[in-house]
Coordinates of C-alpha atoms in Angstrom, one line a residue:
Chain Z
M28 CA -37.0 8.8 11.8
W29 CA -36.7 9.1 8.0
T30 CA -37.3 11.7 5.6
A31 CA -36.6 11.8 1.7
E32 CA -35.9 15.5 1.9
Y33 CA -32.1 15.2 0.8
P34 CA -32.0 11.9 -1.4
L35 CA -29.0 10.8 -2.9
P36 CA -29.1 11.7 -6.6
A37 CA -29.6 8.6 -8.7
P38 CA -26.3 7.7 -10.4
M39 CA -24.7 8.1 -6.9
R40 CA -27.1 4.9 -5.9
A41 CA -26.5 3.3 -8.7
E42 CA -22.5 3.6 -8.3
I43 CA -23.4 2.4 -5.0
L44 CA -25.4 -0.7 -5.8
A45 CA -22.3 -1.7 -8.5
L46 CA -19.8 -1.1 -5.7
A47 CA -21.8 -3.5 -3.6
A48 CA -22.2 -5.8 -6.2
Q49 CA -18.8 -6.2 -6.2
E50 CA -18.5 -7.2 -3.3
L51 CA -19.0 -10.6 -1.4
H52 CA -21.4 -9.1 0.8
P53 CA -22.9 -5.9 -0.2
R54 CA -21.6 -4.6 3.4
G55 CA -17.9 -5.0 2.3
A56 CA -18.7 -1.8 0.5
S57 CA -19.4 0.1 3.5
V58 CA -16.6 2.7 3.6
A59 CA -16.4 3.3 -0.4
A60 CA -20.0 4.3 -0.8
L61 CA -19.5 6.6 2.9
R62 CA -16.6 8.2 1.2
L63 CA -18.8 8.5 -2.4
V64 CA -21.1 9.9 -0.7
Q65 CA -18.8 12.9 1.1
A66 CA -16.7 13.5 -1.9
R67 CA -20.3 14.8 -3.6
F68 CA -21.4 16.3 -0.6
G69 CA -18.1 17.7 2.1
W70 CA -20.0 14.8 5.0
V71 CA -21.9 11.8 5.5
S72 CA -25.5 13.7 7.2
T73 CA -28.0 11.0 9.3
V74 CA -30.5 11.0 6.2
H75 CA -27.9 9.9 3.5
L76 CA -26.2 7.5 5.9
R77 CA -29.9 5.7 6.3
E78 CA -29.8 5.8 2.4
V79 CA -26.7 3.8 2.2
A80 CA -27.5 1.6 5.1
D81 CA -31.0 0.6 2.9
L82 CA -29.0 0.5 -0.4
L83 CA -26.3 -2.3 1.4
G84 CA -29.1 -3.8 3.2
I85 CA -27.9 -3.1 6.6
S86 CA -29.2 -1.4 10.0
A87 CA -28.6 2.5 9.5
D88 CA -27.4 2.1 13.4
D89 CA -24.4 -0.8 12.2
L90 CA -23.3 1.3 9.7
D91 CA -23.2 4.4 11.8
G92 CA -20.6 2.3 13.9
V93 CA -18.6 2.2 10.9
A94 CA -19.1 6.4 10.1
T95 CA -17.7 7.3 13.0
Y96 CA -14.8 4.9 13.7
F97 CA -13.0 6.4 10.4
N98 CA -11.3 9.3 11.1
L99 CA -11.8 10.6 7.5
L100 CA -15.5 10.2 7.8
F101 CA -16.8 13.2 9.0
R102 CA -20.4 13.1 10.5
R103 CA -20.8 16.6 10.9
P104 CA -20.4 19.7 8.2
V105 CA -17.3 21.1 7.7
G106 CA -15.8 24.0 5.4
R107 CA -15.6 24.3 1.8
H108 CA -11.9 23.3 2.4
V109 CA -10.6 21.1 5.3
I110 CA -6.7 21.7 6.7
M111 CA -5.3 18.7 8.8
L112 CA -2.3 19.6 10.7
C113 CA -0.3 16.3 11.7
D114 CA 0.1 16.2 15.2
S115 CA 1.8 12.5 15.1
V116 CA 5.5 12.4 17.0
S117 CA 7.7 13.8 13.8
C118 CA 5.6 16.7 13.1
W119 CA 5.8 17.4 17.2
I120 CA 9.2 17.5 17.7
M121 CA 9.3 20.1 14.2
G122 CA 7.3 22.3 16.1
R123 CA 3.6 21.9 14.7
E124 CA 2.5 23.5 18.2
P125 CA 3.7 27.0 17.1
L126 CA 2.3 26.2 13.9
C127 CA -1.4 25.0 15.2
A128 CA -1.5 28.3 17.8
H129 CA -0.9 30.3 14.8
L130 CA -3.4 28.8 12.5
C131 CA -6.1 29.0 15.3
G132 CA -5.1 32.9 16.2
K133 CA -5.5 33.6 12.5
L134 CA -8.1 31.6 11.6
D135 CA -10.2 33.0 14.8
I136 CA -11.0 28.7 15.5
R137 CA -10.2 25.8 18.1
P138 CA -9.4 22.3 16.0
G139 CA -12.3 20.5 15.2
E140 CA -14.3 23.9 13.9
T141 CA -14.7 25.5 11.0
T142 CA -14.5 29.8 10.4
A143 CA -17.5 31.4 10.3
D144 CA -17.1 31.9 6.8
N145 CA -17.5 28.4 6.4
A146 CA -14.4 28.7 4.2
I147 CA -12.1 26.5 6.8
T148 CA -12.2 23.4 9.2
L149 CA -9.1 22.9 11.2
L150 CA -8.9 19.1 12.0
P151 CA -5.6 17.4 13.8
T152 CA -4.6 14.3 11.7
V153 CA -2.4 11.4 13.1
C154 CA 0.7 10.5 11.0
I155 CA 0.5 11.2 7.1
G156 CA 3.8 9.7 6.2
H157 CA 5.4 12.8 5.3
C158 CA 7.8 12.4 8.6
D159 CA 11.2 13.8 6.4
H160 CA 9.5 16.9 5.7
A161 CA 7.8 17.8 9.0
P162 CA 5.6 19.5 10.3
A163 CA 3.2 18.5 7.8
M164 CA -0.3 19.1 7.0
L165 CA -2.9 17.8 4.1
I166 CA -5.2 20.7 2.5
D167 CA -8.2 19.3 1.3
D168 CA -6.3 16.3 -0.5
T169 CA -2.9 18.3 -1.3
L170 CA 0.2 17.4 0.9
H171 CA 2.5 20.3 2.1
G172 CA 5.7 19.6 3.8
D173 CA 8.3 21.9 5.5
V174 CA 5.5 24.1 6.9
T175 CA 6.8 27.4 8.3
T176 CA 3.7 30.2 9.8
A177 CA 4.9 31.8 6.5
S178 CA 4.6 29.9 3.9
L179 CA 0.9 28.9 6.3
D180 CA 0.2 32.2 5.8
Q181 CA 0.6 32.5 1.8
L182 CA -1.4 28.9 2.0
I183 CA -4.4 30.0 4.0
D184 CA -5.2 33.4 1.8
T185 CA -5.1 31.4 -1.7
L186 CA -7.6 28.7 0.1
R187 CA -10.0 32.1 1.3
N188 CA -10.0 33.0 -2.3
T189 CA -10.5 29.5 -4.0
P190 CA -14.4 28.4 -3.9
Chain X
M16 CA 19.0 -9.7 -18.3
T17 CA 19.2 -7.1 -16.2
P18 CA 22.4 -7.0 -13.5
A19 CA 20.5 -7.5 -9.9
S20 CA 20.7 -3.8 -8.1
E21 CA 22.2 -3.9 -4.7
R22 CA 19.1 -1.6 -4.1
P23 CA 16.6 -3.9 -5.8
L24 CA 13.7 -1.8 -4.5
T25 CA 14.0 1.5 -5.5
A26 CA 16.4 1.2 -8.4
M27 CA 13.5 1.9 -10.8
I28 CA 12.4 4.9 -8.2
D29 CA 12.6 8.0 -10.6
P30 CA 10.4 11.0 -9.0
A31 CA 11.8 13.3 -11.9
A32 CA 10.7 11.1 -14.7
G33 CA 7.4 9.8 -12.6
P34 CA 6.5 5.8 -12.0
P35 CA 7.6 3.2 -14.7
D36 CA 4.7 2.3 -17.1
C37 CA 4.4 -1.7 -18.5
A38 CA 6.8 -1.4 -20.6
A39 CA 9.6 0.7 -19.1
Y40 CA 9.0 -2.2 -16.2
G41 CA 9.8 -4.9 -18.1
R42 CA 12.7 -3.4 -19.9
A43 CA 14.3 -2.2 -16.3
G44 CA 13.9 -6.1 -15.5
G45 CA 10.8 -6.1 -14.4
W46 CA 7.7 -9.1 -15.4
Q47 CA 11.4 -11.8 -15.4
A48 CA 9.8 -13.1 -12.0
T49 CA 6.3 -13.8 -13.6
R50 CA 7.5 -15.5 -16.5
L51 CA 9.5 -17.5 -14.9
A52 CA 6.9 -18.2 -12.3
L53 CA 3.9 -18.6 -14.3
G54 CA 6.0 -20.4 -17.4
S55 CA 8.3 -23.1 -15.4
L56 CA 7.9 -22.8 -11.4
A57 CA 5.4 -24.4 -9.0
P58 CA 3.7 -22.3 -6.5
A59 CA 5.5 -24.9 -3.6
E60 CA 8.8 -23.8 -5.4
I61 CA 7.4 -20.0 -4.6
I62 CA 6.6 -20.6 -1.2
D63 CA 10.1 -22.7 -1.0
M64 CA 12.1 -19.9 -2.8
V65 CA 10.7 -17.1 -0.9
T66 CA 11.4 -19.2 2.7
R67 CA 15.0 -20.0 1.6
S68 CA 15.3 -16.0 1.0
K69 CA 14.6 -15.6 5.2
L70 CA 12.5 -12.5 4.1
R71 CA 10.6 -11.3 7.0
G72 CA 7.6 -8.9 6.9
R73 CA 8.6 -5.5 6.6
G74 CA 5.6 -3.9 8.4
G75 CA 6.7 -4.2 11.7
A76 CA 6.4 -7.6 13.3
G77 CA 9.0 -9.2 11.4
F78 CA 7.5 -12.3 10.8
G79 CA 9.0 -14.8 8.3
T80 CA 7.2 -14.6 5.0
G81 CA 7.1 -18.1 3.4
Q82 CA 6.5 -19.2 6.9
K83 CA 3.4 -17.5 6.9
W84 CA 2.4 -18.9 3.6
S85 CA 3.2 -22.3 4.8
F86 CA -0.4 -22.2 6.6
V87 CA -3.0 -21.4 3.4
P88 CA -4.5 -24.5 2.3
K89 CA -2.9 -25.7 -1.1
E90 CA -6.0 -25.7 -3.3
P91 CA -5.3 -24.4 -6.7
A92 CA -7.0 -20.6 -6.8
S93 CA -9.4 -22.0 -9.2
E94 CA -10.9 -24.1 -6.8
R95 CA -11.0 -22.4 -3.4
R96 CA -11.4 -19.1 -2.6
K97 CA -8.4 -17.1 -1.5
Y98 CA -7.5 -13.8 -0.5
L99 CA -4.1 -11.8 -1.0
I100 CA -3.9 -8.7 0.6
A101 CA -1.3 -5.8 0.6
N102 CA -1.4 -3.8 3.8
A103 CA -1.0 -0.2 2.5
D104 CA -2.3 1.0 5.6
E105 CA 0.9 2.7 6.3
M106 CA 0.5 4.7 9.2
E107 CA 2.7 3.9 11.7
P108 CA 4.4 7.4 13.5
G109 CA 7.5 8.5 11.7
T110 CA 7.5 5.7 8.7
F111 CA 6.8 7.1 5.3
K112 CA 8.8 3.9 3.7
D113 CA 5.5 2.2 2.2
R114 CA 4.7 5.2 0.0
W115 CA 8.1 6.3 -2.0
L116 CA 7.5 2.5 -3.4
L117 CA 3.6 3.0 -3.9
E118 CA 4.7 6.4 -5.9
G119 CA 7.5 5.5 -6.9
N120 CA 7.2 2.2 -8.5
P121 CA 3.8 0.5 -8.4
L122 CA 4.1 -1.7 -10.6
Q123 CA 6.7 -3.4 -8.5
L124 CA 3.5 -4.3 -6.2
V125 CA 1.8 -5.2 -8.4
E126 CA 4.3 -7.9 -9.6
G127 CA 4.9 -9.1 -6.5
M128 CA 1.3 -9.5 -5.2
I129 CA 0.9 -11.6 -8.6
L130 CA 4.0 -13.9 -7.2
A131 CA 2.7 -13.9 -3.6
A132 CA -1.1 -15.1 -5.4
Y133 CA 1.0 -17.3 -7.4
G134 CA 2.5 -19.0 -4.4
V135 CA -0.6 -19.5 -2.0
Q136 CA -3.0 -19.5 -5.2
A137 CA -5.1 -16.7 -4.4
G138 CA -7.1 -15.4 -7.0
H139 CA -8.3 -11.8 -5.8
G140 CA -5.5 -9.7 -4.4
I141 CA -6.6 -6.3 -2.4
V142 CA -4.9 -3.4 -2.2
F143 CA -5.9 -1.9 1.5
L144 CA -4.5 1.3 1.1
R145 CA -5.0 4.5 4.2
G146 CA -6.9 7.1 2.4
E147 CA -4.5 9.7 2.7
Y148 CA -2.6 8.6 0.3
Q149 CA -4.1 9.8 -2.7
E150 CA -1.3 10.7 -5.1
A151 CA 0.1 6.5 -4.3
C152 CA -4.3 5.7 -4.8
A153 CA -4.2 7.6 -8.3
R154 CA -0.9 5.5 -9.4
L155 CA -1.8 2.4 -8.6
H156 CA -5.2 2.7 -9.9
R157 CA -2.9 3.4 -13.3
A158 CA -0.9 0.3 -12.6
I159 CA -3.6 -2.4 -12.1
G160 CA -5.4 -0.7 -15.1
E161 CA -2.5 -0.8 -17.3
A162 CA -1.4 -4.4 -16.3
R163 CA -4.7 -5.4 -17.1
Q164 CA -4.9 -3.9 -20.6
Q165 CA -2.0 -6.0 -21.2
G166 CA -2.5 -9.3 -19.5
W167 CA -0.2 -9.0 -16.5
L168 CA -3.5 -9.5 -14.6
G169 CA -6.8 -11.3 -15.2
E170 CA -8.0 -14.5 -16.4
N171 CA -5.4 -17.0 -17.3
I172 CA -2.1 -14.8 -17.0
L173 CA 0.9 -15.5 -19.9
G174 CA -1.2 -19.1 -20.9
S175 CA -0.6 -20.1 -17.5
G176 CA -3.9 -21.1 -16.4
F177 CA -3.4 -19.0 -13.1
S178 CA -6.0 -16.1 -12.9
F179 CA -5.3 -13.2 -10.4
D180 CA -6.8 -9.4 -9.9
I181 CA -6.2 -6.6 -8.0
H182 CA -8.9 -4.0 -6.3
I183 CA -8.1 -0.9 -4.0
H184 CA -9.9 -0.5 -0.6
S185 CA -9.1 3.1 0.0
S186 CA -9.5 3.1 3.9
A187 CA -10.8 5.8 6.2
G188 CA -8.0 6.3 8.5
R189 CA -7.4 4.1 11.6
Y190 CA -3.9 3.2 12.9
I191 CA -5.4 -0.6 13.7
C192 CA -6.6 -1.3 10.2
G193 CA -2.6 -2.1 10.0
E194 CA -3.0 -4.9 12.9
E195 CA -3.7 -7.9 9.8
T196 CA -6.9 -9.6 11.4
A197 CA -8.5 -5.7 12.1
L198 CA -7.8 -4.7 8.4
L199 CA -9.7 -7.7 6.9
T200 CA -12.6 -7.1 9.6
A201 CA -12.6 -3.5 8.0
L202 CA -12.7 -5.0 4.5
E203 CA -16.0 -6.4 5.5
G204 CA -17.6 -2.9 6.2
R205 CA -17.3 -3.6 10.3
R206 CA -15.5 -1.3 13.1
A207 CA -12.1 -2.6 12.7
T208 CA -12.0 -4.1 15.9
P209 CA -9.1 -7.1 15.4
R210 CA -10.6 -10.9 15.6
S211 CA -9.0 -13.4 18.2
K212 CA -6.7 -16.6 16.4
P213 CA -7.2 -19.1 15.8
P214 CA -9.0 -19.0 13.2
F215 CA -5.9 -17.5 11.8
P216 CA -6.3 -15.3 8.5
Q217 CA -4.0 -18.1 6.5
T218 CA -7.0 -20.3 7.2
G219 CA -10.1 -18.2 7.9
G220 CA -9.4 -14.5 6.5
L221 CA -12.0 -12.8 4.8
W222 CA -15.0 -13.4 4.6
G223 CA -14.0 -16.6 6.4
A224 CA -11.8 -17.1 3.2
P225 CA -7.4 -17.8 3.4
S226 CA -6.1 -14.5 3.4
V227 CA -2.4 -13.7 3.4
V228 CA -1.8 -10.2 4.5
N229 CA 1.9 -9.0 3.3
N230 CA 3.2 -5.1 4.0
V231 CA 3.8 -3.2 0.8
E232 CA 8.0 -3.1 1.1
T233 CA 7.7 -7.1 1.2
L234 CA 6.0 -8.0 -1.6
C235 CA 7.7 -5.6 -3.8
N236 CA 10.8 -8.1 -2.8
L237 CA 9.5 -10.8 -4.3
P238 CA 10.0 -9.9 -7.7
H239 CA 13.9 -9.3 -6.9
I240 CA 14.0 -13.0 -5.1
I241 CA 12.4 -14.5 -7.8
A242 CA 14.1 -13.3 -10.2
N243 CA 17.6 -13.7 -9.1
G244 CA 17.2 -16.7 -6.3
P245 CA 17.6 -16.6 -2.7
E246 CA 21.0 -16.9 -2.5
W247 CA 21.2 -13.6 -4.1
F248 CA 18.9 -11.7 -1.6
T249 CA 20.0 -13.7 1.3
G250 CA 23.4 -12.2 0.2
L251 CA 22.1 -8.4 0.3
G252 CA 22.1 -8.3 3.8
L253 CA 25.0 -7.9 6.3
G254 CA 24.1 -10.2 9.0
D255 CA 21.4 -13.1 9.6
D256 CA 18.7 -11.4 8.0
G257 CA 18.6 -11.2 4.1
G258 CA 18.0 -8.9 1.3
T259 CA 17.6 -5.1 1.8
K260 CA 15.7 -2.5 4.0
I261 CA 14.6 1.0 3.6
Y262 CA 15.4 3.0 6.9
G263 CA 14.7 6.0 7.2
V264 CA 15.1 9.1 10.1
S265 CA 12.6 12.2 11.2
G266 CA 13.4 14.2 13.6
R267 CA 15.9 17.3 14.1
V268 CA 19.0 15.7 11.9
T269 CA 20.3 17.6 8.9
K270 CA 19.2 15.8 6.0
P271 CA 16.0 13.5 7.4
G272 CA 14.9 10.9 4.6
A273 CA 14.5 7.6 3.7
W274 CA 17.1 5.3 2.3
E275 CA 17.4 1.9 0.7
L276 CA 20.4 -0.2 2.3
P277 CA 21.4 -3.7 3.4
I278 CA 19.4 -5.4 6.2
G279 CA 21.8 -4.6 8.8
T280 CA 23.6 -1.8 8.3
P281 CA 24.3 0.3 12.1
L282 CA 22.1 2.6 13.3
R283 CA 24.8 4.8 13.7
Q284 CA 25.6 4.8 9.8
I285 CA 22.4 5.5 8.8
I286 CA 22.2 8.6 10.9
E287 CA 25.4 10.3 10.6
D288 CA 25.9 8.9 7.0
H289 CA 22.8 9.3 5.3
A290 CA 20.7 11.8 7.7
G291 CA 23.8 14.0 7.9
G292 CA 24.1 13.4 11.5
M293 CA 22.5 16.1 13.8
R294 CA 21.3 19.8 13.2
P295 CA 23.7 22.2 14.4
G296 CA 23.3 23.2 18.1
Y297 CA 21.2 19.7 18.6
Q298 CA 22.6 16.9 20.1
L299 CA 21.1 13.4 19.9
R300 CA 19.5 12.6 23.6
A301 CA 17.6 8.9 22.6
L302 CA 15.6 7.5 19.7
L303 CA 12.4 5.5 18.5
P304 CA 14.3 2.6 15.9
G305 CA 11.2 1.7 14.0
G306 CA 8.7 3.9 15.0
A307 CA 6.3 4.8 17.7
S308 CA 5.5 1.2 19.2
T309 CA 9.4 0.7 19.3
A310 CA 10.8 1.1 22.5
F311 CA 13.4 4.2 23.1
I312 CA 17.2 3.2 23.2
D313 CA 20.1 5.6 24.1
A314 CA 22.7 7.4 22.7
T315 CA 25.0 4.8 23.7
A316 CA 23.5 2.3 21.1
L317 CA 24.1 3.6 18.2
D318 CA 26.4 0.9 16.8
V319 CA 23.7 -1.4 16.8
A320 CA 23.1 -3.1 13.8
M321 CA 19.6 -2.3 12.5
D322 CA 18.2 -5.7 12.0
Y323 CA 15.3 -7.5 13.9
G324 CA 17.7 -9.9 16.2
S325 CA 20.4 -7.0 16.7
V326 CA 17.8 -4.2 18.0
E327 CA 16.0 -7.1 20.7
K328 CA 18.9 -7.2 22.0
A329 CA 19.2 -3.6 22.0
G330 CA 15.7 -4.0 24.0
S331 CA 13.5 -2.3 21.3
R332 CA 12.8 -3.7 17.9
L333 CA 13.7 -3.2 14.4
G334 CA 9.4 -2.4 13.3
T335 CA 9.2 -0.3 10.7
G336 CA 13.2 0.8 10.6
M337 CA 11.7 4.4 10.5
A338 CA 13.6 6.1 13.6
I339 CA 12.4 9.1 15.2
I340 CA 14.9 11.1 17.0
L341 CA 14.7 13.0 20.4
D342 CA 17.1 16.0 20.6
D343 CA 18.8 17.1 23.7
R344 CA 16.5 20.7 23.4
T345 CA 12.8 18.4 23.6
C346 CA 11.2 17.1 26.3
P347 CA 11.1 13.6 26.7
I348 CA 8.1 13.6 28.5
G349 CA 6.0 15.8 25.8
M350 CA 7.6 13.3 23.9
I351 CA 6.1 10.6 25.3
R352 CA 2.3 12.3 26.1
N353 CA 2.2 12.7 22.3
L354 CA 2.9 9.0 21.3
E355 CA 0.6 8.4 24.3
H356 CA -2.5 10.5 22.9
F357 CA -2.1 8.9 19.4
F358 CA -2.3 5.9 20.9
A359 CA -5.3 6.6 23.2
Q360 CA -6.6 8.1 20.1
E361 CA -6.3 4.8 18.2
S362 CA -7.5 2.4 20.7
C363 CA -10.2 0.7 18.7
G364 CA -12.2 0.4 22.1
W365 CA -12.6 -3.2 21.9
C366 CA -10.6 -4.7 25.5
T367 CA -11.3 -2.1 28.1
P368 CA -7.3 -2.5 29.5
C369 CA -6.5 -0.7 26.1
R370 CA -9.8 1.4 26.1
D371 CA -9.8 3.0 29.5
G372 CA -5.7 2.3 30.1
L373 CA -4.3 4.1 27.4
P374 CA -6.4 7.6 27.9
W375 CA -5.5 7.3 32.0
V376 CA -1.8 7.1 30.9
E377 CA -2.2 10.3 28.8
R378 CA -3.6 11.9 31.7
L379 CA -1.0 11.5 33.7
L380 CA 1.5 12.4 31.5
D381 CA -0.9 15.6 30.7
A382 CA -0.3 16.6 34.5
I383 CA 3.0 15.9 35.0
E384 CA 4.2 18.1 31.4
D385 CA 1.8 20.5 32.6
G386 CA 3.4 21.2 36.0
T387 CA 0.5 19.3 38.2
G388 CA 2.0 15.9 38.2
R389 CA 2.4 13.8 41.9
D390 CA 4.9 11.2 42.6
E391 CA 2.3 8.6 43.3
D392 CA 1.9 9.1 39.3
M393 CA 4.8 7.9 38.7
D394 CA 3.8 4.4 40.2
Q395 CA 0.5 4.1 37.9
L396 CA 2.7 4.9 34.9
D397 CA 4.8 2.2 36.1
R398 CA 1.9 -0.3 36.6
H399 CA 0.0 0.4 33.5
A400 CA 3.6 0.3 31.7
R401 CA 3.7 -3.9 33.5
M402 CA 0.1 -4.2 32.7
L403 CA -0.4 -3.3 29.7
G404 CA 2.7 -4.1 28.1
A405 CA 2.9 -8.0 28.7
P406 CA 1.5 -9.5 25.6
G407 CA -2.1 -11.7 26.5
R408 CA -3.7 -8.7 28.5
T409 CA -5.3 -7.2 25.8
F410 CA -6.9 -8.2 23.2
C411 CA -4.0 -7.4 20.8
A412 CA -0.5 -5.6 20.4
H413 CA -1.7 -2.3 20.2
A414 CA -1.4 -1.4 24.2
P415 CA 2.1 -3.0 24.5
G416 CA 3.3 -1.5 21.3
A417 CA 1.9 1.8 23.2
M418 CA 3.6 0.9 26.5
A419 CA 7.1 0.3 24.9
P420 CA 8.0 4.1 24.9
L421 CA 6.6 4.3 28.3
A422 CA 8.5 1.8 29.7
S423 CA 11.7 2.5 28.1
G424 CA 11.3 5.8 28.8
L425 CA 10.5 5.5 32.5
K426 CA 13.8 4.4 32.6
L427 CA 15.8 6.7 30.5
F428 CA 14.1 9.8 31.5
A429 CA 13.6 9.1 35.0
A430 CA 15.6 12.3 36.5
D431 CA 13.7 14.2 34.0
F432 CA 9.9 12.6 35.0
A433 CA 11.4 13.6 38.7
A434 CA 12.4 16.9 37.6
H435 CA 9.0 17.9 36.3
I436 CA 7.3 17.0 40.0
Q437 CA 9.7 18.2 41.6
Q438 CA 9.9 21.7 40.1
G439 CA 5.8 21.9 39.2
R440 CA 6.9 22.8 35.5
C441 CA 8.2 21.3 32.3
P442 CA 12.1 22.2 32.8
H443 CA 12.6 22.1 29.1
Q444 CA 13.2 25.7 27.7
A445 CA 10.5 25.5 24.9
G446 CA 8.7 23.9 27.0
A447 CA 6.3 21.3 25.5
G448 CA 5.4 21.3 22.1
A449 CA 9.5 21.9 21.0
G450 CA 8.8 25.5 19.7
A451 CA 12.3 26.2 19.4
G452 CA 11.8 25.9 15.5
P453 CA 14.3 24.5 13.0

């Protein structure tokens, strides 16, 4: 079901075609192109996915297989900020469960959900390679280590006031 | 000539100063190896030096680097498309060594890639970088850009006739991409399922072209091996293996961290001298010596030398060399459940035993930890550990890796499993999730 309601901006289409041209086969640019779309729109909508598939010369289902495969590609909308709290072993040992419970209570959401004001999405993530500062998390692209409930509260308050 | 460091991989890393630029890298001894290699060494000599250095893959599997390269067809880079790929998809839980190298001295990786590419005569370089490593990505971009501008990358490097350039592939997060054939599939813009071998990547890899995939730490060793010679490198190790290794410790130790030490350093020394021992009030109960996919060893085995052969004799694997400590106040079943949740989630889903077996294991562990486990669950866990743990029953090494902590844990923590089932609850004070606080 094609709809041209939200087409990709022309410069982005050009950028995706340029990425594809650098590859031996255009489909090699799949992940890079999807990341580009997500960086701009926050997630990858079906409309955009179809458009990218079209630009790469592969089927939308094929590209959706790729998009749904990777943890960092979102096929559903997320809030303005995404908190990814590590749930792997070192962080678990160092107390990520109580932190997660605290965060869920404070935000009134469960992992995988977005706050009512659309400010924050909370996602679990696999090891982010910051185990010497466990528990660790990413807020958008920024890494935070040695997280405590106090530091978490402070970060959330700042985040809520950032567009 | 700068004197060779005993900690070559990290000698130039200074977090306060940031990563060195091309000039600073050169002043500190960088680029010597590239000048030497491209000026006076034949590609076969590079492979020979690396083979004699006894360098083994630092990503986990420990395959001989020179041997890995020896299977690549020998045509010059100008005559055949070949790829040299740096595996920077560091996703083994408990592992944070490649991040240190990538952020601390990205030019060292660039130079290692130039040397590897010259050895196997590959004209195309790719860094397969995990998507979460944003800072590493930015620093690597700057390093590659500057190296290109200064003529260390691109056409006809140093007038040698050898051309090589590097492109960064920023991935989007899946553990299986660390498996080299899955990594190649991911680079081709497909779901990253592993491939059947043969053909091996060295003959039929990315887009069907000969490809070598080496771990970041492995590649970072090359400038030092070529500049200082393989004998110097083998002399750095304490046992049979050559060089240094980045070891790390996480969990409830006083000073979690990572350190570059001679390969073969005893585990006890790493934990007690470098990580400062256990935090007050905690005892070491067991540990995973080299990441989530290595078998537990207990406190009686702490004198093991951390080299490939010795850790294997102790019943586990060196893996990434990054140890995860289980303390006496954390529930071992909770820890294994956490590990198996990770492996179940990260299974690519391609083969049935792994796709269906790992979630089954996770559910059994959930039940036991939550107090609804039954005696017969132990037989199921044991069967899974045997069936999925043996190589060849699944498509790749993901499931056997997942079963390493389970199989060893079933033996080591048999009493804990029994207590959970008998008492119908987790007997650990803080229960699952180790909420005792730091």
